[in-house]
Structures are given as C-alpha cells and as structure tokens.
Amino acid sequence: METPTYIVLSRQLGLSRQMDVVANNLANTNTPGFKAEGMVFSEYLIKAEKPVKLSYVQDLASYRDLREGGLQPTGNDLDVAIQGKGYFVVQTPDGPRYTRNGRFQLNAAGEVVNNEGFRVMAGGAPLIINTDDGPINIAGDGTVSADRTQGGNTPTIYGKLDVVDFANEAALKPVSGTVFASDEVPVQLTADKFKVQQGMIEGSNVESIREMTSMIWVQRNYQAAQKFLEGEHERMRRAVNYIIPSA
C-alpha cells in the first residue's frame, strides 16, 4: 500500500537535489570561470514480492559543463583569460590547485594571487612582480614581463604562467569557488594549445534563461509530486477508516 509513496518520495529527493544544482548555477551567473553543473538521473529497479519490479528514481551523479565562457574585457593588466584548453595553477595550503578564473591581483609581497589569496604559479614558482619596473605585459603564451624599453632598457621577464590540462578533465573536483583539485598529474600545455588574453576574464558559461526555465520546471514537478502524496495519504486514511470504522 505504501509503495507509491516511496516511489514518489524518491522522485522528490531527486528534484530537491536538482533544485540545489540549478540554484547554485544561477548564483554563479556572474562568477568568472564558473562552469555550470547538471544532474544525471537513472532508474533504480527493486524486485517486489510478486514477479514485478518497482521503479525508483536515483540521482546517480552530477556533471560539469566544460564549454568555455565568453571573454569579458576588464582593462586590468593582471586579469587574464585562457582561450582554448587549460587551467592556471595556484598554490594553496593543500598543494597545487587549478582554475580558469584569471582575475588576479598583487598582494603586499608583490606576489600575483587569485581572488582567494592563492599564489599564481609560473614555471613552478610563485609569480612575483615589481610594479616599479613599468607596465605589465602578458603575452599569448603566458610570458609575463614589464615594459622598460623607453629608456633603452630591455624588458624584465618575470616568468611564464603555468597552464596545464588533464587527460580526464571531467574528474576535476571543486574545492572552493572556481578552484579545482585533481588526483591526476597535470600536463603542461604547449603554446599552440591555448592563448592567454590580457585585460580580460572568462565569464561564467551559465545560461541564465535556461536555468530559470529549469527552476520553474523542477518546482512544478515537485509540487505535482506533493499533490500526489497528499492524495495518497487521504486514500490511505479513508481505507483505514473503512476497515476500522470509528466507534
């Protein structure tokens, strides 16, 4: 008698999880380098006492949309975006982590850091810049230098941004914001695989209208499931009252 209730409850649990994912996508519509997520559902069959199978809903996994976001100009010399494959490397207390969010800045020590304060790596070492050397230039291959040519001096080269990739990019694990961890050893990319754009950031690839539509769809389906549960509860109440009439 309670089987329909359990089946619908499994559907509601899946919808609740899907709503969390959609809400998180919408909250990060304007987060640089953010990749939208989605849910993967599957049918979960259970053998009943009779020769039939009961079909439940299982939220099997989530996936990440790895498409590039659009480039947005910022005018900030330390903002960079990757066109093509690859991730910047940042050093955290837990080891190297990876991000496509190139909104960088200088800390008090002259180190280039991301918006969470993690140091940006270049050639396997933190990238340090002396602002007295002049305007900063970042080439397409990630080489960072200061323009000191006006006085006949040669440019000061600080290093080349580490840009890496992974054989299984989908296996990256989000750890904070747009920063990811990996159990896989990254591969340093050659300059023909990507291009670094200075003064720009990669925007979120979230499609806000699509996510709003998904939110409405999830809400309506959840409400429909709830209406069914209320009807099922009323049906069971009437059945009990019929079998055991009140004195």
PDB file of C-alpha atoms in Angstrom:
ATOM      1  CA  MET A   1       0.000   0.000   0.000  1.00  0.00           C
ATOM      2  CA  GLU A   2       2.882   2.376   0.767  1.00  0.00           C
ATOM      3  CA  THR A   3       4.858   1.591  -2.411  1.00  0.00           C
ATOM      4  CA  PRO A   4       3.536   4.566  -4.465  1.00  0.00           C
ATOM      5  CA  THR A   5       4.511   6.904  -1.631  1.00  0.00           C
ATOM      6  CA  TYR A   6       8.091   5.614  -1.556  1.00  0.00           C
ATOM      7  CA  ILE A   7       8.408   5.903  -5.339  1.00  0.00           C
ATOM      8  CA  VAL A   8       7.177   9.496  -5.363  1.00  0.00           C
ATOM      9  CA  LEU A   9       9.400  10.367  -2.401  1.00  0.00           C
ATOM     10  CA  SER A  10      12.421   9.129  -4.367  1.00  0.00           C
ATOM     11  CA  ARG A  11      11.346  11.477  -7.156  1.00  0.00           C
ATOM     12  CA  GLN A  12      11.055  14.383  -4.740  1.00  0.00           C
ATOM     13  CA  LEU A  13      14.507  13.742  -3.317  1.00  0.00           C
ATOM     14  CA  GLY A  14      15.937  13.838  -6.834  1.00  0.00           C
ATOM     15  CA  LEU A  15      14.080  17.050  -7.635  1.00  0.00           C
ATOM     16  CA  SER A  16      15.319  18.634  -4.405  1.00  0.00           C
ATOM     17  CA  ARG A  17      18.911  17.838  -5.349  1.00  0.00           C
ATOM     18  CA  GLN A  18      18.329  19.177  -8.866  1.00  0.00           C
ATOM     19  CA  MET A  19      16.926  22.422  -7.435  1.00  0.00           C
ATOM     20  CA  ASP A  20      20.115  22.855  -5.369  1.00  0.00           C
ATOM     21  CA  VAL A  21      22.225  22.486  -8.508  1.00  0.00           C
ATOM     22  CA  VAL A  22      20.096  24.925 -10.528  1.00  0.00           C
ATOM     23  CA  ALA A  23      20.127  27.479  -7.697  1.00  0.00           C
ATOM     24  CA  ASN A  24      23.922  27.222  -7.448  1.00  0.00           C
ATOM     25  CA  ASN A  25      24.251  27.769 -11.193  1.00  0.00           C
ATOM     26  CA  LEU A  26      22.087  30.882 -11.040  1.00  0.00           C
ATOM     27  CA  ALA A  27      24.027  32.221  -8.050  1.00  0.00           C
ATOM     28  CA  ASN A  28      27.231  31.969 -10.112  1.00  0.00           C
ATOM     29  CA  THR A  29      25.953  33.536 -13.322  1.00  0.00           C
ATOM     30  CA  ASN A  30      28.464  36.380 -12.936  1.00  0.00           C
ATOM     31  CA  THR A  31      31.333  34.381 -11.406  1.00  0.00           C
ATOM     32  CA  PRO A  32      34.385  34.414 -13.710  1.00  0.00           C
ATOM     33  CA  GLY A  33      35.427  30.981 -14.914  1.00  0.00           C
ATOM     34  CA  PHE A  34      32.439  29.197 -13.368  1.00  0.00           C
ATOM     35  CA  LYS A  35      31.230  26.038 -15.122  1.00  0.00           C
ATOM     36  CA  ALA A  36      27.555  25.122 -14.903  1.00  0.00           C
ATOM     37  CA  GLU A  37      26.589  21.771 -13.401  1.00  0.00           C
ATOM     38  CA  GLY A  38      23.777  19.364 -14.156  1.00  0.00           C
ATOM     39  CA  MET A  39      22.272  16.176 -12.731  1.00  0.00           C
ATOM     40  CA  VAL A  40      22.257  12.630 -14.086  1.00  0.00           C
ATOM     41  CA  PHE A  41      19.275  10.512 -13.047  1.00  0.00           C
ATOM     42  CA  SER A  42      18.739   6.798 -13.521  1.00  0.00           C
ATOM     43  CA  GLU A  43      16.043   4.211 -12.955  1.00  0.00           C
ATOM     44  CA  TYR A  44      16.572   2.074  -9.861  1.00  0.00           C
ATOM     45  CA  LEU A  45      14.683  -1.214 -10.018  1.00  0.00           C
ATOM     46  CA  ILE A  46      13.712  -3.235  -6.933  1.00  0.00           C
ATOM     47  CA  LYS A  47      12.147  -6.678  -7.058  1.00  0.00           C
ATOM     48  CA  ALA A  48       8.797  -6.836  -5.335  1.00  0.00           C
ATOM     49  CA  GLU A  49       7.284  -9.867  -3.650  1.00  0.00           C
ATOM     50  CA  LYS A  50       5.311 -10.611  -6.769  1.00  0.00           C
ATOM     51  CA  PRO A  51       7.065 -11.083 -10.147  1.00  0.00           C
ATOM     52  CA  VAL A  52       7.169  -7.336 -10.833  1.00  0.00           C
ATOM     53  CA  LYS A  53       9.816  -4.680 -10.466  1.00  0.00           C
ATOM     54  CA  LEU A  54       9.358  -1.345  -8.739  1.00  0.00           C
ATOM     55  CA  SER A  55      10.962   1.625 -10.491  1.00  0.00           C
ATOM     56  CA  TYR A  56      12.509   4.286  -8.237  1.00  0.00           C
ATOM     57  CA  VAL A  57      14.358   7.492  -9.151  1.00  0.00           C
ATOM     58  CA  GLN A  58      18.067   7.707  -8.316  1.00  0.00           C
ATOM     59  CA  ASP A  59      20.202  10.836  -8.630  1.00  0.00           C
ATOM     60  CA  LEU A  60      23.196   8.965  -9.969  1.00  0.00           C
ATOM     61  CA  ALA A  61      25.740  11.772 -10.348  1.00  0.00           C
ATOM     62  CA  SER A  62      26.364  15.360 -11.317  1.00  0.00           C
ATOM     63  CA  TYR A  63      28.354  16.592 -14.300  1.00  0.00           C
ATOM     64  CA  ARG A  64      30.139  19.806 -15.226  1.00  0.00           C
ATOM     65  CA  ASP A  65      29.600  21.717 -18.466  1.00  0.00           C
ATOM     66  CA  LEU A  66      33.178  22.257 -19.717  1.00  0.00           C
ATOM     67  CA  ARG A  67      32.357  24.681 -22.521  1.00  0.00           C
ATOM     68  CA  GLU A  68      34.276  27.957 -22.486  1.00  0.00           C
ATOM     69  CA  GLY A  69      32.525  31.055 -21.196  1.00  0.00           C
ATOM     70  CA  GLY A  70      32.583  34.294 -23.159  1.00  0.00           C
ATOM     71  CA  LEU A  71      35.510  36.692 -22.763  1.00  0.00           C
ATOM     72  CA  GLN A  72      34.827  39.924 -20.888  1.00  0.00           C
ATOM     73  CA  PRO A  73      37.190  42.926 -21.077  1.00  0.00           C
ATOM     74  CA  THR A  74      38.204  44.448 -17.734  1.00  0.00           C
ATOM     75  CA  GLY A  75      41.078  46.801 -18.537  1.00  0.00           C
ATOM     76  CA  ASN A  76      43.065  45.349 -15.615  1.00  0.00           C
ATOM     77  CA  ASP A  77      46.596  44.354 -16.687  1.00  0.00           C
ATOM     78  CA  LEU A  78      46.630  41.389 -14.288  1.00  0.00           C
ATOM     79  CA  ASP A  79      43.326  39.949 -15.472  1.00  0.00           C
ATOM     80  CA  VAL A  80      43.863  37.096 -17.920  1.00  0.00           C
ATOM     81  CA  ALA A  81      41.664  34.605 -19.742  1.00  0.00           C
ATOM     82  CA  ILE A  82      42.542  31.345 -21.454  1.00  0.00           C
ATOM     83  CA  GLN A  83      41.288  30.786 -24.979  1.00  0.00           C
ATOM     84  CA  GLY A  84      41.327  27.081 -25.666  1.00  0.00           C
ATOM     85  CA  LYS A  85      42.264  24.321 -23.292  1.00  0.00           C
ATOM     86  CA  GLY A  86      43.998  24.619 -19.967  1.00  0.00           C
ATOM     87  CA  TYR A  87      43.926  25.790 -16.360  1.00  0.00           C
ATOM     88  CA  PHE A  88      46.068  28.213 -14.384  1.00  0.00           C
ATOM     89  CA  VAL A  89      47.919  26.724 -11.411  1.00  0.00           C
ATOM     90  CA  VAL A  90      47.594  28.269  -7.943  1.00  0.00           C
ATOM     91  CA  GLN A  91      49.408  27.208  -4.787  1.00  0.00           C
ATOM     92  CA  THR A  92      47.206  26.521  -1.758  1.00  0.00           C
ATOM     93  CA  PRO A  93      47.969  25.219   1.759  1.00  0.00           C
ATOM     94  CA  ASP A  94      46.816  21.802   0.469  1.00  0.00           C
ATOM     95  CA  GLY A  95      49.038  21.837  -2.602  1.00  0.00           C
ATOM     96  CA  PRO A  96      48.576  22.947  -6.226  1.00  0.00           C
ATOM     97  CA  ARG A  97      45.056  23.603  -7.431  1.00  0.00           C
ATOM     98  CA  TYR A  98      43.661  24.611 -10.817  1.00  0.00           C
ATOM     99  CA  THR A  99      41.365  27.345 -12.107  1.00  0.00           C
ATOM    100  CA  ARG A 100      40.236  29.162 -15.229  1.00  0.00           C
ATOM    101  CA  ASN A 101      39.311  32.242 -13.222  1.00  0.00           C
ATOM    102  CA  GLY A 102      42.071  34.646 -14.191  1.00  0.00           C
ATOM    103  CA  ARG A 103      41.041  37.597 -12.024  1.00  0.00           C
ATOM    104  CA  PHE A 104      44.451  38.164 -10.426  1.00  0.00           C
ATOM    105  CA  GLN A 105      45.951  40.869  -8.236  1.00  0.00           C
ATOM    106  CA  LEU A 106      49.113  41.672  -6.277  1.00  0.00           C
ATOM    107  CA  ASN A 107      49.467  41.044  -2.552  1.00  0.00           C
ATOM    108  CA  ALA A 108      51.664  43.070  -0.183  1.00  0.00           C
ATOM    109  CA  ALA A 109      54.698  40.918  -1.063  1.00  0.00           C
ATOM    110  CA  GLY A 110      54.361  41.620  -4.779  1.00  0.00           C
ATOM    111  CA  GLU A 111      53.082  38.117  -5.470  1.00  0.00           C
ATOM    112  CA  VAL A 112      50.348  37.595  -8.037  1.00  0.00           C
ATOM    113  CA  VAL A 113      47.379  35.921  -6.321  1.00  0.00           C
ATOM    114  CA  ASN A 114      43.833  34.976  -7.216  1.00  0.00           C
ATOM    115  CA  ASN A 115      40.742  36.363  -5.512  1.00  0.00           C
ATOM    116  CA  GLU A 116      41.095  33.805  -2.710  1.00  0.00           C
ATOM    117  CA  GLY A 117      44.680  34.829  -1.976  1.00  0.00           C
ATOM    118  CA  PHE A 118      46.294  31.734  -3.515  1.00  0.00           C
ATOM    119  CA  ARG A 119      49.607  32.414  -5.242  1.00  0.00           C
ATOM    120  CA  VAL A 120      49.680  32.077  -9.046  1.00  0.00           C
ATOM    121  CA  MET A 121      52.417  29.797 -10.328  1.00  0.00           C
ATOM    122  CA  ALA A 122      54.823  30.478 -13.208  1.00  0.00           C
ATOM    123  CA  GLY A 123      57.497  27.949 -14.041  1.00  0.00           C
ATOM    124  CA  GLY A 124      56.658  26.005 -10.891  1.00  0.00           C
ATOM    125  CA  ALA A 125      57.265  29.001  -8.592  1.00  0.00           C
ATOM    126  CA  PRO A 126      55.117  31.893  -7.331  1.00  0.00           C
ATOM    127  CA  LEU A 127      54.918  34.771  -9.807  1.00  0.00           C
ATOM    128  CA  ILE A 128      56.402  37.941  -8.266  1.00  0.00           C
ATOM    129  CA  ILE A 129      56.191  41.352  -9.934  1.00  0.00           C
ATOM    130  CA  ASN A 130      57.909  44.661  -9.186  1.00  0.00           C
ATOM    131  CA  THR A 131      55.454  47.404 -10.068  1.00  0.00           C
ATOM    132  CA  ASP A 132      58.328  49.925 -10.320  1.00  0.00           C
ATOM    133  CA  ASP A 133      59.523  48.174 -13.469  1.00  0.00           C
ATOM    134  CA  GLY A 134      56.740  49.686 -15.556  1.00  0.00           C
ATOM    135  CA  PRO A 135      53.545  48.493 -17.272  1.00  0.00           C
ATOM    136  CA  ILE A 136      52.902  44.758 -17.177  1.00  0.00           C
ATOM    137  CA  ASN A 137      52.629  42.801 -20.400  1.00  0.00           C
ATOM    138  CA  ILE A 138      51.317  39.251 -20.637  1.00  0.00           C
ATOM    139  CA  ALA A 139      51.924  37.529 -23.966  1.00  0.00           C
ATOM    140  CA  GLY A 140      49.707  34.945 -25.596  1.00  0.00           C
ATOM    141  CA  ASP A 141      51.934  32.118 -24.369  1.00  0.00           C
ATOM    142  CA  GLY A 142      51.636  33.379 -20.785  1.00  0.00           C
ATOM    143  CA  THR A 143      55.012  35.130 -20.574  1.00  0.00           C
ATOM    144  CA  VAL A 144      54.808  37.975 -18.036  1.00  0.00           C
ATOM    145  CA  SER A 145      57.128  40.935 -18.463  1.00  0.00           C
ATOM    146  CA  ALA A 146      57.482  44.639 -17.654  1.00  0.00           C
ATOM    147  CA  ASP A 147      57.905  47.187 -20.440  1.00  0.00           C
ATOM    148  CA  ARG A 148      61.146  49.067 -19.720  1.00  0.00           C
ATOM    149  CA  THR A 149      62.112  49.755 -23.333  1.00  0.00           C
ATOM    150  CA  GLN A 150      61.516  53.508 -23.149  1.00  0.00           C
ATOM    151  CA  GLY A 151      64.925  54.190 -21.608  1.00  0.00           C
ATOM    152  CA  GLY A 152      66.761  51.754 -23.816  1.00  0.00           C
ATOM    153  CA  ASN A 153      66.433  49.022 -21.208  1.00  0.00           C
ATOM    154  CA  THR A 154      65.417  45.516 -22.169  1.00  0.00           C
ATOM    155  CA  PRO A 155      62.068  44.236 -20.835  1.00  0.00           C
ATOM    156  CA  THR A 156      62.079  42.492 -17.473  1.00  0.00           C
ATOM    157  CA  ILE A 157      60.716  38.953 -17.794  1.00  0.00           C
ATOM    158  CA  TYR A 158      59.179  37.577 -14.600  1.00  0.00           C
ATOM    159  CA  GLY A 159      58.235  34.135 -15.885  1.00  0.00           C
ATOM    160  CA  LYS A 160      55.631  32.223 -17.874  1.00  0.00           C
ATOM    161  CA  LEU A 161      52.249  31.355 -16.378  1.00  0.00           C
ATOM    162  CA  ASP A 162      51.777  27.646 -15.816  1.00  0.00           C
ATOM    163  CA  VAL A 163      48.897  26.453 -17.996  1.00  0.00           C
ATOM    164  CA  VAL A 164      48.090  22.761 -17.617  1.00  0.00           C
ATOM    165  CA  ASP A 165      45.471  20.268 -18.725  1.00  0.00           C
ATOM    166  CA  PHE A 166      44.248  16.800 -17.771  1.00  0.00           C
ATOM    167  CA  ALA A 167      43.510  13.594 -19.644  1.00  0.00           C
ATOM    168  CA  ASN A 168      40.171  13.369 -17.830  1.00  0.00           C
ATOM    169  CA  GLU A 169      39.089  16.950 -17.286  1.00  0.00           C
ATOM    170  CA  ALA A 170      35.672  15.872 -16.026  1.00  0.00           C
ATOM    171  CA  ALA A 171      37.322  14.224 -12.993  1.00  0.00           C
ATOM    172  CA  LEU A 172      38.402  17.578 -11.521  1.00  0.00           C
ATOM    173  CA  LYS A 173      36.967  18.084  -8.043  1.00  0.00           C
ATOM    174  CA  PRO A 174      35.698  21.536  -6.977  1.00  0.00           C
ATOM    175  CA  VAL A 175      37.255  22.601  -3.673  1.00  0.00           C
ATOM    176  CA  SER A 176      36.327  26.285  -3.389  1.00  0.00           C
ATOM    177  CA  GLY A 177      34.694  28.724  -5.751  1.00  0.00           C
ATOM    178  CA  THR A 178      36.199  28.088  -9.189  1.00  0.00           C
ATOM    179  CA  VAL A 179      39.275  26.265  -7.875  1.00  0.00           C
ATOM    180  CA  PHE A 180      39.650  22.536  -8.540  1.00  0.00           C
ATOM    181  CA  ALA A 181      41.772  19.659  -7.285  1.00  0.00           C
ATOM    182  CA  SER A 182      42.858  16.590  -9.216  1.00  0.00           C
ATOM    183  CA  ASP A 183      44.233  13.153  -8.380  1.00  0.00           C
ATOM    184  CA  GLU A 184      45.706  13.098 -11.871  1.00  0.00           C
ATOM    185  CA  VAL A 185      49.136  14.501 -12.722  1.00  0.00           C
ATOM    186  CA  PRO A 186      48.596  17.564 -14.951  1.00  0.00           C
ATOM    187  CA  VAL A 187      50.273  18.013 -18.312  1.00  0.00           C
ATOM    188  CA  GLN A 188      51.984  21.330 -19.128  1.00  0.00           C
ATOM    189  CA  LEU A 189      50.446  22.660 -22.320  1.00  0.00           C
ATOM    190  CA  THR A 190      52.431  23.979 -25.240  1.00  0.00           C
ATOM    191  CA  ALA A 191      51.639  27.432 -26.604  1.00  0.00           C
ATOM    192  CA  ASP A 192      49.816  26.034 -29.646  1.00  0.00           C
ATOM    193  CA  LYS A 193      47.078  24.593 -27.403  1.00  0.00           C
ATOM    194  CA  PHE A 194      45.934  27.868 -25.836  1.00  0.00           C
ATOM    195  CA  LYS A 195      46.184  31.634 -25.913  1.00  0.00           C
ATOM    196  CA  VAL A 196      46.295  33.929 -22.888  1.00  0.00           C
ATOM    197  CA  GLN A 197      44.341  37.157 -23.301  1.00  0.00           C
ATOM    198  CA  GLN A 198      45.480  40.042 -21.093  1.00  0.00           C
ATOM    199  CA  GLY A 199      42.951  42.507 -19.686  1.00  0.00           C
ATOM    200  CA  MET A 200      40.095  40.012 -19.994  1.00  0.00           C
ATOM    201  CA  ILE A 201      38.435  37.329 -17.919  1.00  0.00           C
ATOM    202  CA  GLU A 202      36.454  34.271 -18.933  1.00  0.00           C
ATOM    203  CA  GLY A 203      32.858  34.708 -17.883  1.00  0.00           C
ATOM    204  CA  SER A 204      30.580  32.040 -16.455  1.00  0.00           C
ATOM    205  CA  ASN A 205      29.105  29.650 -19.012  1.00  0.00           C
ATOM    206  CA  VAL A 206      25.775  29.547 -17.151  1.00  0.00           C
ATOM    207  CA  GLU A 207      22.793  30.284 -19.410  1.00  0.00           C
ATOM    208  CA  SER A 208      20.556  32.182 -17.006  1.00  0.00           C
ATOM    209  CA  ILE A 209      17.341  31.901 -19.042  1.00  0.00           C
ATOM    210  CA  ARG A 210      17.797  28.156 -19.400  1.00  0.00           C
ATOM    211  CA  GLU A 211      18.447  27.789 -15.676  1.00  0.00           C
ATOM    212  CA  MET A 212      15.378  29.864 -14.792  1.00  0.00           C
ATOM    213  CA  THR A 213      13.287  27.630 -17.048  1.00  0.00           C
ATOM    214  CA  SER A 214      14.764  24.564 -15.321  1.00  0.00           C
ATOM    215  CA  MET A 215      13.946  26.033 -11.911  1.00  0.00           C
ATOM    216  CA  ILE A 216      10.290  26.543 -12.875  1.00  0.00           C
ATOM    217  CA  TRP A 217      10.109  23.008 -14.310  1.00  0.00           C
ATOM    218  CA  VAL A 218      11.606  21.467 -11.147  1.00  0.00           C
ATOM    219  CA  GLN A 219       9.293  23.460  -8.893  1.00  0.00           C
ATOM    220  CA  ARG A 220       6.170  22.431 -10.813  1.00  0.00           C
ATOM    221  CA  ASN A 221       7.167  18.763 -10.816  1.00  0.00           C
ATOM    222  CA  TYR A 222       7.899  18.876  -7.095  1.00  0.00           C
ATOM    223  CA  GLN A 223       4.500  20.434  -6.439  1.00  0.00           C
ATOM    224  CA  ALA A 224       2.815  17.785  -8.600  1.00  0.00           C
ATOM    225  CA  ALA A 225       4.554  15.048  -6.627  1.00  0.00           C
ATOM    226  CA  GLN A 226       3.499  16.681  -3.370  1.00  0.00           C
ATOM    227  CA  LYS A 227      -0.116  16.843  -4.562  1.00  0.00           C
ATOM    228  CA  PHE A 228       0.028  13.131  -5.378  1.00  0.00           C
ATOM    229  CA  LEU A 229       1.400  12.355  -1.891  1.00  0.00           C
ATOM    230  CA  GLU A 230      -1.399  14.324  -0.272  1.00  0.00           C
ATOM    231  CA  GLY A 231      -3.963  12.416  -2.330  1.00  0.00           C
ATOM    232  CA  GLU A 232      -2.324   9.106  -1.461  1.00  0.00           C
ATOM    233  CA  HIS A 233      -2.372   9.996   2.216  1.00  0.00           C
ATOM    234  CA  GLU A 234      -6.077  10.771   2.005  1.00  0.00           C
ATOM    235  CA  ARG A 235      -6.736   7.488   0.179  1.00  0.00           C
ATOM    236  CA  MET A 236      -4.927   5.511   2.897  1.00  0.00           C
ATOM    237  CA  ARG A 237      -6.795   7.388   5.632  1.00  0.00           C
ATOM    238  CA  ARG A 238     -10.145   6.523   4.072  1.00  0.00           C
ATOM    239  CA  ALA A 239      -9.096   2.896   3.645  1.00  0.00           C
ATOM    240  CA  VAL A 240      -8.125   2.612   7.293  1.00  0.00           C
ATOM    241  CA  ASN A 241     -11.400   4.231   8.382  1.00  0.00           C
ATOM    242  CA  TYR A 242     -13.343   1.798   6.190  1.00  0.00           C
ATOM    243  CA  ILE A 243     -11.530  -1.244   7.586  1.00  0.00           C
ATOM    244  CA  ILE A 244     -11.572   0.011  11.178  1.00  0.00           C
ATOM    245  CA  PRO A 245     -14.654   2.195  11.484  1.00  0.00           C
ATOM    246  CA  SER A 246     -14.658   4.620  14.363  1.00  0.00           C
ATOM    247  CA  ALA A 247     -16.861   3.663  17.303  1.00  0.00           C
TER     248      ALA A 247
END
